[in-house]
mmCIF file of C-alpha atoms (C1' of nucleotides) in Angstrom:
data_model
loop_
_atom_site.group_PDB
_atom_site.id
_atom_site.type_symbol
_atom_site.label_atom_id
_atom_site.label_comp_id
_atom_site.label_asym_id
_atom_site.label_seq_id
_atom_site.Cartn_x
_atom_site.Cartn_y
_atom_site.Cartn_z
ATOM 1 C CA MET G 404 0.087 0.486 0.046
ATOM 2 C CA THR G 405 2.629 2.676 -1.366
ATOM 3 C CA ALA G 406 1.707 5.775 -2.311
ATOM 4 C CA GLU G 407 2.141 4.510 -6.378
ATOM 5 C CA ASN G 408 0.576 1.397 -5.867
ATOM 6 C CA ASP G 409 -2.576 3.609 -4.994
ATOM 7 C CA THR G 410 -4.228 4.585 -7.790
ATOM 8 C CA PHE G 411 -5.313 1.760 -9.281
ATOM 9 C CA ARG G 412 -7.323 1.109 -5.606
ATOM 10 C CA GLN G 413 -7.971 5.254 -6.078
ATOM 11 C CA ARG G 414 -9.974 5.227 -8.925
ATOM 12 C CA VAL G 415 -12.055 2.296 -7.709
ATOM 13 C CA PHE G 416 -12.475 4.281 -4.940
ATOM 14 C CA GLN G 417 -13.806 7.676 -7.606
ATOM 15 C CA ILE G 418 -16.037 5.414 -9.953
ATOM 16 C CA VAL G 419 -17.455 3.537 -7.668
ATOM 17 C CA ALA G 420 -18.872 6.245 -5.447
ATOM 18 C CA ALA G 421 -20.264 8.211 -8.888
ATOM 19 C CA ILE G 422 -22.306 4.980 -9.287
ATOM 20 C CA PRO G 423 -25.989 6.450 -9.510
ATOM 21 C CA ARG G 424 -28.582 5.629 -6.920
ATOM 22 C CA GLY G 425 -30.124 3.216 -8.554
ATOM 23 C CA GLN G 426 -27.830 1.671 -11.169
ATOM 24 C CA VAL G 427 -24.974 -1.112 -11.788
ATOM 25 C CA THR G 428 -22.596 -1.674 -13.276
ATOM 26 C CA THR G 429 -19.774 -4.066 -13.476
ATOM 27 C CA TYR G 430 -16.577 -5.000 -12.159
ATOM 28 C CA GLY G 431 -14.923 -5.328 -15.743
ATOM 29 C CA ASP G 432 -16.680 -1.950 -16.968
ATOM 30 C CA ILE G 433 -14.988 -0.103 -13.538
ATOM 31 C CA ALA G 434 -11.664 -2.027 -14.500
ATOM 32 C CA GLN G 435 -11.887 -0.423 -18.151
ATOM 33 C CA MET G 436 -12.854 3.308 -16.442
ATOM 34 C CA ALA G 437 -9.929 2.714 -13.893
ATOM 35 C CA GLY G 438 -6.874 2.366 -17.058
ATOM 36 C CA SER G 439 -6.659 -1.189 -16.766
ATOM 37 C CA SER G 440 -9.301 -3.341 -18.704
ATOM 38 C CA ARG G 441 -8.259 -6.300 -17.885
ATOM 39 C CA ALA G 442 -8.074 -5.995 -14.298
ATOM 40 C CA ALA G 443 -11.768 -6.981 -13.031
ATOM 41 C CA ARG G 444 -10.558 -9.587 -10.196
ATOM 42 C CA GLN G 445 -8.530 -6.843 -8.553
ATOM 43 C CA VAL G 446 -12.132 -4.401 -8.782
ATOM 44 C CA GLY G 447 -13.657 -7.367 -6.542
ATOM 45 C CA GLY G 448 -10.494 -7.980 -4.868
ATOM 46 C CA VAL G 449 -10.554 -3.744 -3.905
ATOM 47 C CA LEU G 450 -14.528 -4.080 -2.719
ATOM 48 C CA LYS G 451 -13.651 -7.125 -0.834
ATOM 49 C CA ARG G 452 -11.010 -5.192 1.148
ATOM 50 C CA LEU G 453 -13.371 -1.977 1.662
ATOM 51 C CA PRO G 454 -12.587 -0.428 5.469
ATOM 52 C CA GLN G 455 -15.382 -1.152 7.522
ATOM 53 C CA GLY G 456 -17.489 2.095 7.921
ATOM 54 C CA SER G 457 -16.670 2.708 4.295
ATOM 55 C CA ARG G 458 -20.178 4.931 2.428
ATOM 56 C CA LEU G 459 -18.987 3.685 -0.929
ATOM 57 C CA PRO G 460 -22.004 1.879 -3.179
ATOM 58 C CA TRP G 461 -20.568 -1.522 -3.524
ATOM 59 C CA HIS G 462 -23.275 -2.984 -3.271
ATOM 60 C CA ARG G 463 -24.284 -1.098 -6.777
ATOM 61 C CA VAL G 464 -20.918 -3.477 -8.281
ATOM 62 C CA ILE G 465 -21.499 -6.737 -9.995
ATOM 63 C CA ASN G 466 -20.387 -9.191 -13.023
ATOM 64 C CA ARG G 467 -20.989 -9.328 -16.513
ATOM 65 C CA LYS G 468 -23.574 -12.033 -16.235
ATOM 66 C CA GLY G 469 -26.245 -9.534 -14.597
ATOM 67 C CA GLU G 470 -25.660 -11.816 -11.053
ATOM 68 C CA LEU G 471 -24.121 -11.434 -8.403
ATOM 69 C CA SER G 472 -20.924 -12.776 -7.405
ATOM 70 C CA LEU G 473 -21.017 -12.957 -3.562
ATOM 71 C CA GLN G 474 -22.828 -15.874 -1.588
ATOM 72 C CA GLY G 475 -24.498 -16.314 1.878
ATOM 73 C CA GLU G 476 -25.162 -13.652 4.483
ATOM 74 C CA ASP G 477 -22.876 -10.745 1.768
ATOM 75 C CA PHE G 478 -25.484 -12.170 -1.140
ATOM 76 C CA GLN G 479 -28.704 -11.646 1.141
ATOM 77 C CA ARG G 480 -27.517 -8.442 2.065
ATOM 78 C CA GLN G 481 -25.716 -6.775 -1.180
ATOM 79 C CA ARG G 482 -29.066 -7.627 -2.173
ATOM 80 C CA GLN G 483 -31.175 -5.828 0.298
ATOM 81 C CA ALA G 484 -29.471 -2.712 -0.172
ATOM 82 C CA LEU G 485 -30.232 -3.187 -4.625
ATOM 83 C CA LEU G 486 -34.164 -3.609 -3.836
ATOM 84 C CA ALA G 487 -33.461 -0.795 -1.259
ATOM 85 C CA GLU G 488 -33.094 1.205 -4.265
ATOM 86 C CA ASP G 489 -35.676 -0.101 -6.365
ATOM 87 C CA ILE G 490 -33.749 -2.463 -8.753
ATOM 88 C CA GLU G 491 -35.172 -5.205 -9.261
ATOM 89 C CA VAL G 492 -32.426 -8.556 -8.256
ATOM 90 C CA ASP G 493 -34.770 -12.318 -8.410
ATOM 91 C CA ALA G 494 -33.827 -14.652 -6.109
ATOM 92 C CA GLN G 495 -31.115 -16.155 -7.762
ATOM 93 C CA GLY G 496 -29.616 -12.235 -8.000
ATOM 94 C CA ARG G 497 -30.196 -11.905 -11.149
ATOM 95 C CA ILE G 498 -30.229 -7.716 -12.806
ATOM 96 C CA ASP G 499 -31.011 -6.561 -16.373
ATOM 97 C CA LEU G 500 -28.188 -5.570 -17.729
ATOM 98 C CA ASN G 501 -30.057 -3.601 -20.085
ATOM 99 C CA ARG G 502 -32.618 -1.895 -17.306
ATOM 100 C CA PHE G 503 -29.959 -1.002 -14.577
ATOM 101 C CA ARG G 504 -27.228 -0.880 -16.058
ATOM 102 C CA TRP G 505 -24.732 2.784 -14.932
ATOM 103 C CA ARG G 506 -23.837 3.927 -18.547
ATOM 104 C CA GLY G 507 -21.391 6.764 -18.307
ATOM 105 C "C1'" DA S 150 11.719 -10.324 -5.330
ATOM 106 C "C1'" DC S 151 8.288 -14.242 -5.110
ATOM 107 C "C1'" DA S 152 4.203 -17.377 -5.012
ATOM 108 C "C1'" DC S 153 0.089 -17.132 -4.806
ATOM 109 C "C1'" DT S 154 -4.750 -15.322 -3.718
ATOM 110 C "C1'" DG S 155 -9.271 -14.401 -6.085
ATOM 111 C "C1'" DA S 156 -16.902 -10.876 -5.514
ATOM 112 C "C1'" DC S 157 -13.600 -11.574 -13.052
ATOM 113 C "C1'" DC S 158 -13.858 -12.189 -18.673
ATOM 114 C "C1'" DT S 159 -13.870 -14.462 -23.015
ATOM 115 C "C1'" DC S 160 -14.362 -18.655 -25.164
ATOM 116 C "C1'" DA S 161 -14.629 -23.373 -26.640
ATOM 117 C "C1'" DA S 162 -17.555 -27.967 -26.511
ATOM 118 C "C1'" DG E 853 -29.334 -23.259 -20.873
ATOM 119 C "C1'" DT E 854 -24.636 -24.664 -18.508
ATOM 120 C "C1'" DT E 855 -19.558 -25.915 -17.438
ATOM 121 C "C1'" DG E 856 -14.708 -26.443 -18.087
ATOM 122 C "C1'" DA E 857 -9.529 -23.914 -19.353
ATOM 123 C "C1'" DG E 858 -6.658 -20.221 -19.469
ATOM 124 C "C1'" DG E 859 -5.307 -16.016 -18.439
ATOM 125 C "C1'" DC E 860 -5.293 -10.748 -16.477
ATOM 126 C "C1'" DC E 861 -2.482 -8.688 -12.536
ATOM 127 C "C1'" DA E 862 -3.393 -5.641 -8.232
ATOM 128 C "C1'" DG E 863 -2.700 -6.980 -3.253
ATOM 129 C "C1'" DT E 864 -1.140 -9.727 -0.256
ATOM 130 C "C1'" DG E 865 2.718 -11.760 3.375
#
DNA sequence: ACACTGACCTCAA
DNA sequence: GTTGAGGCCAGTG
C-alpha cells in the first residue's frame, strides 16, 4: 500500500462512488474505466477489502452475467441494498443489465 | 523479489 | 441453458 500502488484503488473508489443510486455496473467496466481493462478481478479484490465503515456503494457492482458475485450473507445484504433503491433483483441474484446498467 | 490468491472475463464444447 | 480451462494482474504476506 505504497503511494503509487494506491492509484488503481483510488480510481476504483472514485468510479464506484460515482455510480448513481438505482443503477449498477460491472467489475470489468470499472476496470476499463480505471485504465486497466483486464483487471476485473482486482476490482473485486479492492471492494472485498474495503475498510469497515466505508460509505462506498459497493453493492452497485455486479458481474458481466448480470448476477451478484457474492455468496451467503453477503449476497443477502447486497440484494437488500439493491432492492432498497428499486433495482429489481430476483431470488437468484440476477439483474437485467439492459435496464439498470450505468452508462457513463 | 517471489509465490499465491481471487466479490472476473472470454471462449470453447 | 451449463461447465471448464486459461488468462489477467493488483493485493497480500
